[in-house]
Short mmCIF file of C-alpha atoms in Angstrom, two decimals:
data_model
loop_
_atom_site.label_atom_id
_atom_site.label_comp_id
_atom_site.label_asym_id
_atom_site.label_seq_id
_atom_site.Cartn_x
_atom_site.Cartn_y
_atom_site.Cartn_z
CA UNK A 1 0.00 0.00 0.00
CA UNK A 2 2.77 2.24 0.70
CA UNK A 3 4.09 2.01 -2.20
CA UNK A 4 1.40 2.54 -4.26
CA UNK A 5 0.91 5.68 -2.31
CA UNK A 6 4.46 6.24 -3.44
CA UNK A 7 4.39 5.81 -6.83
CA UNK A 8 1.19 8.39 -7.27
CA UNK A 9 3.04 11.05 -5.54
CA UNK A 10 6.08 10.50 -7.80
CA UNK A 11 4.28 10.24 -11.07
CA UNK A 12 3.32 13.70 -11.30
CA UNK A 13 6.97 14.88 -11.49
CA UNK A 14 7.61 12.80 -14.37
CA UNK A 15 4.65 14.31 -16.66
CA UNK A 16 5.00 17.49 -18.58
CA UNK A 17 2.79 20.29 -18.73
CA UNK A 18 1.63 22.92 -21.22
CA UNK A 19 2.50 26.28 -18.98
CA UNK A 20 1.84 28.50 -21.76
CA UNK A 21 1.53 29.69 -25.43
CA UNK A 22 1.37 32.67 -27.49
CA UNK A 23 -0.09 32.96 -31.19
CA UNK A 24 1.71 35.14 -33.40
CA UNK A 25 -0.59 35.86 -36.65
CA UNK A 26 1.38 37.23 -39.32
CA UNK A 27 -0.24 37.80 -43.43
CA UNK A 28 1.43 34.58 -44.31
CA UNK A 29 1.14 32.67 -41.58
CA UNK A 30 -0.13 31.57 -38.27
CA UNK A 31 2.50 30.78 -35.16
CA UNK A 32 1.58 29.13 -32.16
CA UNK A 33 4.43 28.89 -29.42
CA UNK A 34 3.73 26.56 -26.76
CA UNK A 35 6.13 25.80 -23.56
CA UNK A 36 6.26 23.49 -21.33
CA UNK A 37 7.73 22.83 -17.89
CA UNK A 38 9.98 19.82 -18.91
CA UNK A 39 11.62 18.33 -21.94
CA UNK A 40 8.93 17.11 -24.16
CA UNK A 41 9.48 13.79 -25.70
CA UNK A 42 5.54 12.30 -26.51
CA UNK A 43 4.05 11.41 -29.34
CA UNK A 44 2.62 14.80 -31.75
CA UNK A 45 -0.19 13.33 -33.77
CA UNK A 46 -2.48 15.23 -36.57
CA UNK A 47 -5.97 14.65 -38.24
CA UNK A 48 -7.38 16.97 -40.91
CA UNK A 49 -11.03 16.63 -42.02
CA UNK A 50 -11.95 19.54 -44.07
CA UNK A 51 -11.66 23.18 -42.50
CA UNK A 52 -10.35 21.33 -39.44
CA UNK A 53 -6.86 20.08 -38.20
CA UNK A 54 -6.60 18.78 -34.82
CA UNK A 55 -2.97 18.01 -33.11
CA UNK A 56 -2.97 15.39 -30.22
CA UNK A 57 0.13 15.52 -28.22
CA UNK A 58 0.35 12.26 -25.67
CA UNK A 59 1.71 12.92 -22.35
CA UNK A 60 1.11 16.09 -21.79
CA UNK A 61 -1.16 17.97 -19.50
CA UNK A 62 -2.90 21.52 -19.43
CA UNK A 63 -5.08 22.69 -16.59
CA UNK A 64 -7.59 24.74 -18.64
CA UNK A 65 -9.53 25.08 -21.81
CA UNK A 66 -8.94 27.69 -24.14
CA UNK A 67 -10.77 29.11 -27.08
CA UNK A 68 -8.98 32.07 -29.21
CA UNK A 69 -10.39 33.67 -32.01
CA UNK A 70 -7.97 34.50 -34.73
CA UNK A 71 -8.62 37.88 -37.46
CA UNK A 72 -6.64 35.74 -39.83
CA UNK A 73 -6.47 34.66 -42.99
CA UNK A 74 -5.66 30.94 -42.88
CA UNK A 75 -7.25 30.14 -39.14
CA UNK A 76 -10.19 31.49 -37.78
CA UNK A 77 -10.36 29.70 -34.70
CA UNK A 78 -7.57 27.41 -32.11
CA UNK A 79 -8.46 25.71 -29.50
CA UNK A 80 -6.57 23.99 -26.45
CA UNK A 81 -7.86 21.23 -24.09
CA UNK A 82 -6.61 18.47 -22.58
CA UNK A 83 -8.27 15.04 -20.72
CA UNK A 84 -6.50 11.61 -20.14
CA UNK A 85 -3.22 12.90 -20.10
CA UNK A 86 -3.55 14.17 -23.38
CA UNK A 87 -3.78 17.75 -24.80
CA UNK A 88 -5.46 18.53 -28.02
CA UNK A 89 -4.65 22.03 -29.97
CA UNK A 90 -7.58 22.17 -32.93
CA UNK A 91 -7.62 25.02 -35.60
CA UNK A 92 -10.12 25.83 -37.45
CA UNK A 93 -9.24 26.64 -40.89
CA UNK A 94 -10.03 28.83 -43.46
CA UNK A 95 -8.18 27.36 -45.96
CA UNK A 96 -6.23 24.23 -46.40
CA UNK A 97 -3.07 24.51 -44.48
CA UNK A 98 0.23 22.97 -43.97
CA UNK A 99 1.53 22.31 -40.03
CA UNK A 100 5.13 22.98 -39.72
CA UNK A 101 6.52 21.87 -36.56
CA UNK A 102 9.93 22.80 -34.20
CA UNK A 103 11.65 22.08 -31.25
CA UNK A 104 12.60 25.12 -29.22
CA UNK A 105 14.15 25.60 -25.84
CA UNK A 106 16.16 22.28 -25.65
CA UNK A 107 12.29 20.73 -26.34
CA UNK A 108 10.81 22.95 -23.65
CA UNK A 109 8.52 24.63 -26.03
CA UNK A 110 7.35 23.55 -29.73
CA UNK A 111 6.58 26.55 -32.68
CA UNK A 112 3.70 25.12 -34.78
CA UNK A 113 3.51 27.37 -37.79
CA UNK A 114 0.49 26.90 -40.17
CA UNK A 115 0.76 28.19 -43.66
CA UNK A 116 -1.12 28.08 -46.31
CA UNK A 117 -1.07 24.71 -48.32
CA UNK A 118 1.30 24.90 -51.33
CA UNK A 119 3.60 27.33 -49.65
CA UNK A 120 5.30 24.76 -46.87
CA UNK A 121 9.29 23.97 -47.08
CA UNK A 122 8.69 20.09 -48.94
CA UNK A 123 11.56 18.58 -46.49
CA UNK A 124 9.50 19.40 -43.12
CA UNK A 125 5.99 18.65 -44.15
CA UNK A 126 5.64 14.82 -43.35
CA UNK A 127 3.55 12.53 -46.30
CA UNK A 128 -0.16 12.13 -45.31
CA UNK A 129 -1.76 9.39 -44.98
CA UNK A 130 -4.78 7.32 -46.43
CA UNK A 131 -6.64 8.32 -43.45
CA UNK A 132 -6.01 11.74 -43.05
CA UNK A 133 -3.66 11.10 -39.74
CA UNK A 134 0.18 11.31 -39.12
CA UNK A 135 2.46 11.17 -36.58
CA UNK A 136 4.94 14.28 -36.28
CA UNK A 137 8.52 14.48 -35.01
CA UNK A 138 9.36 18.82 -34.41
CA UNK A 139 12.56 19.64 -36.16
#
């Protein structure tokens, strides 16, 4: 019993949390900065249906529920929640876009820049798949 008292007291210090992010909306492109308060090393997944991407990162946590409404041209809408030890950034899209994704910070933050489809650097956008979903590794 004791140590399974042990073990849920210790398990929070090994998960990382979303502390904060900032979205940076440019005429080109969309920016959102996210840190955290430890190296992140889960799993970044993405799903697009049509006017809708939706990025699950695994093993990460975020206290809150946000909703931010965007005057831009490629994303009108991003939102950030987060249940089961997952956190879920969606972005409502204008437009088809492109995700680029990078490590910042020695992985304590990620930059996920959407720009408009076409437009994206062909070495860091990842090959979609039948499906619609794809894993993705930040540069």
């Amino acid at each position: 019993m004791r140590l399974l008292v042990l073990f849920f007291l210790i398990l929070p210090l090994y998960s990382v949390e979303l502390i904060s992010f900032n979205i940076y909306d440019r005429n080109d492109r969309v920016d959102l900065m996210l840190s955290f308060d430890n190296a992140y090393n889960g799993k970044i997944s993405q799903k697009k249906e049509k006017n809708l991407t939706l990025l699950t990162f695994s093993d990460l946590t975020y206290s809150k529920d946000e909703l931010k409404e965007l005057n831009s041209q490629l994303v009108d809408k991003i939102s950030i929640s987060s249940k089961n030890n997952n956190t879920y950034i969606m972005l409502q899209n204008k437009q088809n876009i492109n995700l680029e994704l990078s490590s910042i910070n020695d992985k304590f933050g990620v930059r996920i820049r959407a720009i408009e489809q076409g437009k994206a650097n062909i070495e860091s956008v990842p090959t979609t798949t039948a499906n619609n979903s794809q894993e993705l590794m930040p540069k």
